[in-house]
XYZ file of C-alpha atoms in Angstrom:
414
model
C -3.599 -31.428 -4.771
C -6.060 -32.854 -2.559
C -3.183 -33.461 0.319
C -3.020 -30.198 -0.211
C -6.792 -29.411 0.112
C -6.588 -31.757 3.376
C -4.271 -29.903 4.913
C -5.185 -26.502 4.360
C -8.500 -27.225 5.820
C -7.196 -28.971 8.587
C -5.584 -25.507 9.735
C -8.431 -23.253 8.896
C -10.459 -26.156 11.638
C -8.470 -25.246 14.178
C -9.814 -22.398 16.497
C -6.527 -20.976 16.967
C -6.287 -19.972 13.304
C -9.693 -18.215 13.030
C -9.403 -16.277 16.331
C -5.672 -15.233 14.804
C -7.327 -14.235 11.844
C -10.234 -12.152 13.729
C -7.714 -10.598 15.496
C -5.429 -9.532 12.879
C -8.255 -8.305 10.488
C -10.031 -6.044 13.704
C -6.743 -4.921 14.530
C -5.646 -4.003 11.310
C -8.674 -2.991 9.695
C -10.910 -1.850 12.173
C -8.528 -0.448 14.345
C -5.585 1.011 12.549
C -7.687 1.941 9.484
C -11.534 2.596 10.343
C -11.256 4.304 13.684
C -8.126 6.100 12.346
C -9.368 7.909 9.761
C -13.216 7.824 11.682
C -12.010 8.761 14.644
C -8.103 9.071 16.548
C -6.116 10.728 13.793
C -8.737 12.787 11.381
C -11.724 13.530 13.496
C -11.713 16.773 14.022
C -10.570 18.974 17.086
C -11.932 21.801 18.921
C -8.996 22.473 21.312
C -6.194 20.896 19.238
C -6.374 17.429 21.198
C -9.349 15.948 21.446
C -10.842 14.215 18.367
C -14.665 14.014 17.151
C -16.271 11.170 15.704
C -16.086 12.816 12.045
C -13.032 12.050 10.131
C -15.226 11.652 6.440
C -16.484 15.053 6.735
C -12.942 16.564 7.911
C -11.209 14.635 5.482
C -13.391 16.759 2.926
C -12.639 19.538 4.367
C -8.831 19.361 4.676
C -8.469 17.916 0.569
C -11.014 21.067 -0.095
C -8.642 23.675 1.762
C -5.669 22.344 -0.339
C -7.141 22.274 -3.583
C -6.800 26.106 -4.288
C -3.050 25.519 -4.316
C -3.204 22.733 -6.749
C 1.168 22.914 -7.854
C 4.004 23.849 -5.777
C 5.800 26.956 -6.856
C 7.090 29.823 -4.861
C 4.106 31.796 -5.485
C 1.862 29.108 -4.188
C 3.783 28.526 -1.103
C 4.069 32.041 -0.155
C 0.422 32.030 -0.671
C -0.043 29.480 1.629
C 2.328 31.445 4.014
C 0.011 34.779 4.116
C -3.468 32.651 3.776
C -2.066 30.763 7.647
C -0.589 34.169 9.048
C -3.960 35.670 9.033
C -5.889 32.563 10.211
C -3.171 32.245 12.804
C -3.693 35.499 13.869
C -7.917 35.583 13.668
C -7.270 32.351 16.395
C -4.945 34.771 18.547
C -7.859 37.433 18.090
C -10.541 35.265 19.478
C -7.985 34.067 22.247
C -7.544 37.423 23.709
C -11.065 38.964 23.107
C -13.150 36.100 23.747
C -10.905 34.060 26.155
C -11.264 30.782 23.933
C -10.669 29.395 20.339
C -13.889 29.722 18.048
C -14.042 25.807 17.831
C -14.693 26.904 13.634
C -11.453 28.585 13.260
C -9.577 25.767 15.125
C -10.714 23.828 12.306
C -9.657 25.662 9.393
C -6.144 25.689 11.143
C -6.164 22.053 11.536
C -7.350 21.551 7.898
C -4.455 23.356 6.470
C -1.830 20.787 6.188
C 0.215 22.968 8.531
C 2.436 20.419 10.558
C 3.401 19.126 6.814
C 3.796 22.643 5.511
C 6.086 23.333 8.575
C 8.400 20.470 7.780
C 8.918 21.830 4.423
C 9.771 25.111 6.112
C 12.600 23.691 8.429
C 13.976 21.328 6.132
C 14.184 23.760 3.516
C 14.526 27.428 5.172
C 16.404 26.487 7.792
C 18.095 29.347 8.198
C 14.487 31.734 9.050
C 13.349 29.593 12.159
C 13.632 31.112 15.366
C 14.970 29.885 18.956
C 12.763 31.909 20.234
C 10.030 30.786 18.646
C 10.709 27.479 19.392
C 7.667 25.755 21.639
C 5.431 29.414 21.190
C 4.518 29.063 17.538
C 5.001 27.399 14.598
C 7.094 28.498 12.136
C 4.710 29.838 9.318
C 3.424 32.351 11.554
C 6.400 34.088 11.656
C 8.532 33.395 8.326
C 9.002 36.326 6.305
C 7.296 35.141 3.708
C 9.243 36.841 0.451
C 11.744 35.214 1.613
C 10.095 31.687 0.860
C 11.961 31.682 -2.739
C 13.844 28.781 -4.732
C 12.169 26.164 -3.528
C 13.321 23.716 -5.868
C 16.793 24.951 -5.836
C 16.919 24.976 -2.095
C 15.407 21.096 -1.917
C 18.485 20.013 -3.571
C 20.440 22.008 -1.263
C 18.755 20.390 1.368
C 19.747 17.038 0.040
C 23.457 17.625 -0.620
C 23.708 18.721 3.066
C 21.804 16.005 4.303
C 24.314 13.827 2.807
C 27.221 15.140 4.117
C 25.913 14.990 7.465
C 24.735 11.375 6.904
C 28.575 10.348 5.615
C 27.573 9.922 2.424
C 29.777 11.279 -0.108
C 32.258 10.670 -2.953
C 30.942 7.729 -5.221
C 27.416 6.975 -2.860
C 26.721 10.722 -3.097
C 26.859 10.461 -6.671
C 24.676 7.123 -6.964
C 22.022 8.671 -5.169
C 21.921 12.237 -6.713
C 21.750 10.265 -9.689
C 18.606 8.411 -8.595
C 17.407 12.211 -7.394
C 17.977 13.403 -10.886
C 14.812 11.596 -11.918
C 12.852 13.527 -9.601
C 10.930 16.204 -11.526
C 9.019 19.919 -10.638
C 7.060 21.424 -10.127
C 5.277 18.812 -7.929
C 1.398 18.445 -8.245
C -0.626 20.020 -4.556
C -3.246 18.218 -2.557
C -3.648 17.629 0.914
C -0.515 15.300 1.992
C -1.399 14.357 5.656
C -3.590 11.037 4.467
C -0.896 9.831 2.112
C 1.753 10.565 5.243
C -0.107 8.181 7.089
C -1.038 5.841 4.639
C 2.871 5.230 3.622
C 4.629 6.363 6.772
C 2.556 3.993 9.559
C -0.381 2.266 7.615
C 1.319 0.166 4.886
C 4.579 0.268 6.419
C 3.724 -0.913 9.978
C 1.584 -3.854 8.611
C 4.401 -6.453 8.321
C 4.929 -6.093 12.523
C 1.585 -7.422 13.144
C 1.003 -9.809 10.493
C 4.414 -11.250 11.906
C 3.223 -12.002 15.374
C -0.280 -13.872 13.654
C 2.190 -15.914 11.258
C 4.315 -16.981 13.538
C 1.629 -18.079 15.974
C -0.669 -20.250 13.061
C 2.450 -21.387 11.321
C 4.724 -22.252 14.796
C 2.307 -25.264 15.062
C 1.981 -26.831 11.038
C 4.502 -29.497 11.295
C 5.355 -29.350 15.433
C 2.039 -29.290 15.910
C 1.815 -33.194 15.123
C 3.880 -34.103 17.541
C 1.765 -32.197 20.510
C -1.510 -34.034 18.584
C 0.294 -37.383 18.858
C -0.087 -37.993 15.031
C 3.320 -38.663 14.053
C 3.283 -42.341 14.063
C 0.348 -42.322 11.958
C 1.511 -40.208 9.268
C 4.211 -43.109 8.572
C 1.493 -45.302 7.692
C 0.173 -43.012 4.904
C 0.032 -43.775 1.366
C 1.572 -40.118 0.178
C 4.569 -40.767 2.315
C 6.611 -37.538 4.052
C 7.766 -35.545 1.378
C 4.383 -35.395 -0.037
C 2.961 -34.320 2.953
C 5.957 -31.794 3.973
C 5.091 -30.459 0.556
C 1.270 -29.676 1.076
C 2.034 -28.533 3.800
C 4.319 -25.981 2.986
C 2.277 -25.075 0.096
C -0.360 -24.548 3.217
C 1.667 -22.445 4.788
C 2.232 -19.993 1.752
C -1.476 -20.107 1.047
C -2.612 -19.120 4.841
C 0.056 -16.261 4.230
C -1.467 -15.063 1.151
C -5.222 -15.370 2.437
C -4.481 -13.534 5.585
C -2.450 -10.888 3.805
C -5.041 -10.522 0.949
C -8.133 -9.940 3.725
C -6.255 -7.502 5.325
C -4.685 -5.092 2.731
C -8.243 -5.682 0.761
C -10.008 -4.046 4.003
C -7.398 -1.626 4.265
C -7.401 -0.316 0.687
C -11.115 -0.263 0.650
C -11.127 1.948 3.823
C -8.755 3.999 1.909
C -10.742 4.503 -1.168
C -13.786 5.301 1.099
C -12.206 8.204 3.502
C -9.322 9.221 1.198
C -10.170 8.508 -2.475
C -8.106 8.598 -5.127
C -7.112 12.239 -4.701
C -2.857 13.197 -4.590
C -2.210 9.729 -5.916
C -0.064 11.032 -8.655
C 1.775 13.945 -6.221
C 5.599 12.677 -5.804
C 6.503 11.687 -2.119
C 8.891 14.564 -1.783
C 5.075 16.428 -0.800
C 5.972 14.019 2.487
C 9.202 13.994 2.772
C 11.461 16.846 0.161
C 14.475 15.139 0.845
C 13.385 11.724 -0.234
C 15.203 10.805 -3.723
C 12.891 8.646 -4.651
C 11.611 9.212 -7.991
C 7.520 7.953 -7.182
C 4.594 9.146 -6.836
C 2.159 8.085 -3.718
C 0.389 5.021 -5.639
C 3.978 4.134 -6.962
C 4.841 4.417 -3.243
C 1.815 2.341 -2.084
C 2.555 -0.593 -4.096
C 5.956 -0.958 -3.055
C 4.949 -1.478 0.226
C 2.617 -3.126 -0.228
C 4.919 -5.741 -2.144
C 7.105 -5.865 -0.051
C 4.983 -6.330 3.252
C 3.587 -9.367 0.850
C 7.288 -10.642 -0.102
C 8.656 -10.623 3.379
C 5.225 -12.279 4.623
C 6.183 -14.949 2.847
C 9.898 -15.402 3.476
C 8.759 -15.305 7.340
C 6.631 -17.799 6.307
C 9.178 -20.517 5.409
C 11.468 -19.186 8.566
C 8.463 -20.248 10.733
C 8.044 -23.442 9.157
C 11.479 -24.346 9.484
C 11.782 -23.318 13.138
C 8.332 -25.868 13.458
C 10.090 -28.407 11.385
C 12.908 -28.549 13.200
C 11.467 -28.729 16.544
C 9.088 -31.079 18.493
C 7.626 -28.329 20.551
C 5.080 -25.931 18.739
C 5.729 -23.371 21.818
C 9.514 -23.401 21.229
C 8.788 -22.459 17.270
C 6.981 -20.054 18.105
C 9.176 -18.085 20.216
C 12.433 -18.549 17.586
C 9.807 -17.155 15.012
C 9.211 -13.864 17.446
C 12.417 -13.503 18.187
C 13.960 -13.283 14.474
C 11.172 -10.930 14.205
C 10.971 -8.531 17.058
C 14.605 -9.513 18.747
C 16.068 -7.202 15.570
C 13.472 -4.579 15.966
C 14.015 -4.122 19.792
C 17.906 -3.741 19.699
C 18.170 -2.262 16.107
C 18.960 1.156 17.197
C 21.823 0.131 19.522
C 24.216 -2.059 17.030
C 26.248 -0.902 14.588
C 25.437 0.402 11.049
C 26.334 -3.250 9.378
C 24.522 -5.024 11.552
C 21.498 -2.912 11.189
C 21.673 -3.120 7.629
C 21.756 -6.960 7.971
C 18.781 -6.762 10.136
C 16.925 -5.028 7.554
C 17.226 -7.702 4.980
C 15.289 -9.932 7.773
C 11.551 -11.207 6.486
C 9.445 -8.621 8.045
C 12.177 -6.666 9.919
C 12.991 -3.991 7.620
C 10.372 -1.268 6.596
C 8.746 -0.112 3.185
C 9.323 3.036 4.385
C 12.302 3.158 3.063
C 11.636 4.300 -0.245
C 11.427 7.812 1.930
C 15.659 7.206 2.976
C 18.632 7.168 1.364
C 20.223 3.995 2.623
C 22.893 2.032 0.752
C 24.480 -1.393 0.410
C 27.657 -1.962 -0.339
C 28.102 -5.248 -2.473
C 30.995 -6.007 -4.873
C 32.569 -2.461 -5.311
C 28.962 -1.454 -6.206
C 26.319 0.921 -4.456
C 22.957 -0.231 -4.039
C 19.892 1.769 -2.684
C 17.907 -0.176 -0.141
C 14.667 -0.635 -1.652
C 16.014 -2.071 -4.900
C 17.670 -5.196 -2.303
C 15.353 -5.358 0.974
C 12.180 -6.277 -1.115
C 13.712 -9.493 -2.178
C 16.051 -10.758 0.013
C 13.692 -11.907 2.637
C 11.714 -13.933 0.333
C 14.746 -15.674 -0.850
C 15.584 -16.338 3.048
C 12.004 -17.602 2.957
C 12.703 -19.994 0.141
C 16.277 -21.365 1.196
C 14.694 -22.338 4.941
C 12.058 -24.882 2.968
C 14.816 -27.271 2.169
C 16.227 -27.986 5.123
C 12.653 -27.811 6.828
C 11.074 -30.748 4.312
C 14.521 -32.973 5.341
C 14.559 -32.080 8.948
C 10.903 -32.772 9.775
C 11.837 -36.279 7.623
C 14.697 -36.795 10.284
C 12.263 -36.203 13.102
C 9.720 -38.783 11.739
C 12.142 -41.195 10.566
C 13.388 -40.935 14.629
């Protein structure tokens, strides 16, 4: 334990690790979470582009313009339907009399969850959007709105088709209606916009940057001795190799877990503070109605959050084994970034098996998958994505700390 101690201050000395740590925390928290919700994403607009410097306030105001709906039915959606034609056309009004947008009405637009609303309205009522409408309007200005009926039974319309077009069918279409089947209605009503974000880019996006920071602190934990010339005076120490290999692997876990821990704690509290607590218990399918996933947002959350955590730590012990294996901290580091970001940059142009291998990478696949209906195929058996990708990377993690402790040993003993 106090090899352990040792080492694990030895890495928090080192300037490198604090001004990795700085950076990840202001660009994480500060950046993606504070001046998002403050500022770039939820400030308000008055011309539909430009943002203020008042996303609290608007937040308020976009939860308080959903709460009159408060559960998804027909009725309520067709009342959402009429309430956005007339605001729609009061903004068309002002356009034509007064030659600009009253800057208040622009903001009851942009607090109605419309861009949301809209995706319901082409994934489920396909059939009523216009090409010629396309690029002029959006589509709940000009639905005919009593024909908004059967929601429910049109979402799993949606989802059979979806299906089909995605390949899936026969014995996977039937595992994952299955999985749909514990999705219930009517589904709860709030504003759906923060939790988008939250689960969509927030949570799901962390992994990317906390990969680049890992890699960079944990390139240099056992290559690093050889650039610092300490090698030959490790031999001489009382606790031997595989002592020290062991603290400081159990180093290399604990910077993961600190460094995850201060930025998902600044995150969440940011959360609480602009977004509260409200629509934690609405199901996803308010994001996304063809996801089969049968959570609600929190349920969501966690997930991701878990596995952001899980596959943290499995890129952990990759990045210790690249550094154990080589004599050069610089070389770790870039085999670290590349099993990271070398999967990410030609994902979309391999085939489907090898991006499904990709995903099973620490820190290469997403959370957001919860929102898909990807499959493995193992054994004769179908198995949906998020049940596999949260572990496997931390059990790549774990089999790479083997052969790090006994390679770094070969390198010393050399």
């Amino acid at each position: 334990m106090e090899l352990f101690r040792l080492e694990h201050k030895k890495l928090w000395r080192k300037n490198s690790t604090r001004i990795c740590v700085l950076l990840c925390v202001f660009y994480c928290v500060v950046f993606g979470s504070f001046m998002i919700y403050q500022w770039i994403t939820y400030g308000s607009t008055d011309n539909f582009s430009s943002h203020n410097f008042d996303g609290y306030e608007n937040i308020r105001n976009c939860q308080a313009y959903s709460q009159k709906y408060g559960v998804l039915t027909d009725e309520s959606l067709q009342e959402w339907v009429t309430d956005f034609k007339s605001l729609y056309a009061q903004l068309r009004d002002e356009r034509k009399t007064q030659g600009a947008e009253n800057p208040e009405t622009v903001y009851r637009v942009n607090n109605s969850d419309m861009y949301t609303i809209n995706g319901w309205l082409k994934t489920l009522y396909p059939e009523l959007e216009r090409a010629d409408m396309l690029g002029v309007t959006v589509m709940s200005d000009y639905v005919e709105t009593e024909k908004l009926t059967g929601i429910y039974e049109r979402r799993e319309k949606a989802i059979d088709t979806f299906l089909e077009i995605s390949g899936q069918t026969g014995a996977e279409r039937d595992y994952l209606l299955r999985i749909n089947e514990r999705v219930k209605g009517p589904f709860s009503w709030k504003w759906t916009d923060g939790w988008s974000n939250v689960l969509g880019n927030a949570v799901s996006g962390l992994g990317t940057i906390l990969a680049l920071f890992l890699a960079v602190v944990l390139s240099a934990l056992f290559a690093g001795e050889w650039h610092d010339n300490t090698s030959a005076l490790l031999l001489t120490t009382r606790n031997g190799w595989k002592k020290l290999a062991t603290a400081k692997i159990l180093t290399g876990f604990a910077f993961t877990l600190e460094l995850f821990s201060m930025v998902a704690a600044g995150m969440i509290i940011l959360q609480l503070v602009y977004l509260g607590t409200e629509g934690w218990d609405m199901p996803i399918q308010m994001v996304k109605m063809i996801a089969i996933a049968p959570m609600n947002m929190l349920q969501a959350e966690i997930y991701e959050y878990a596995f952001t955590l899980l596959g943290a730590l499995g890129f952990a012990g990759v990045v210790m084994l690249f550094s154990a294996l080589s004599k050069n901290h610089v070389l770790a580091l870039l085999l670290s970034m590349a099993v990271a970001y070398g999967p990410m940059a030609v994902k979309n142009n391999v085939p489907v098996v090898l991006q499904q291998a990709f995903d099973l990478l620490p820190l290469v696949g997403s959370g957001a998958d919860v929102f898909r209906t990807n499959t493995f195929h193992l054994f004769g058996h179908y198995i949906w994505s998020p049940y596999l990708i949260i572990w496997v990377p931390l059990l790549i993690g774990v089999l790479c700390l083997k052969p790090a402790v006994k390679g770094w040993a070969r390198r010393m003993k050399g």
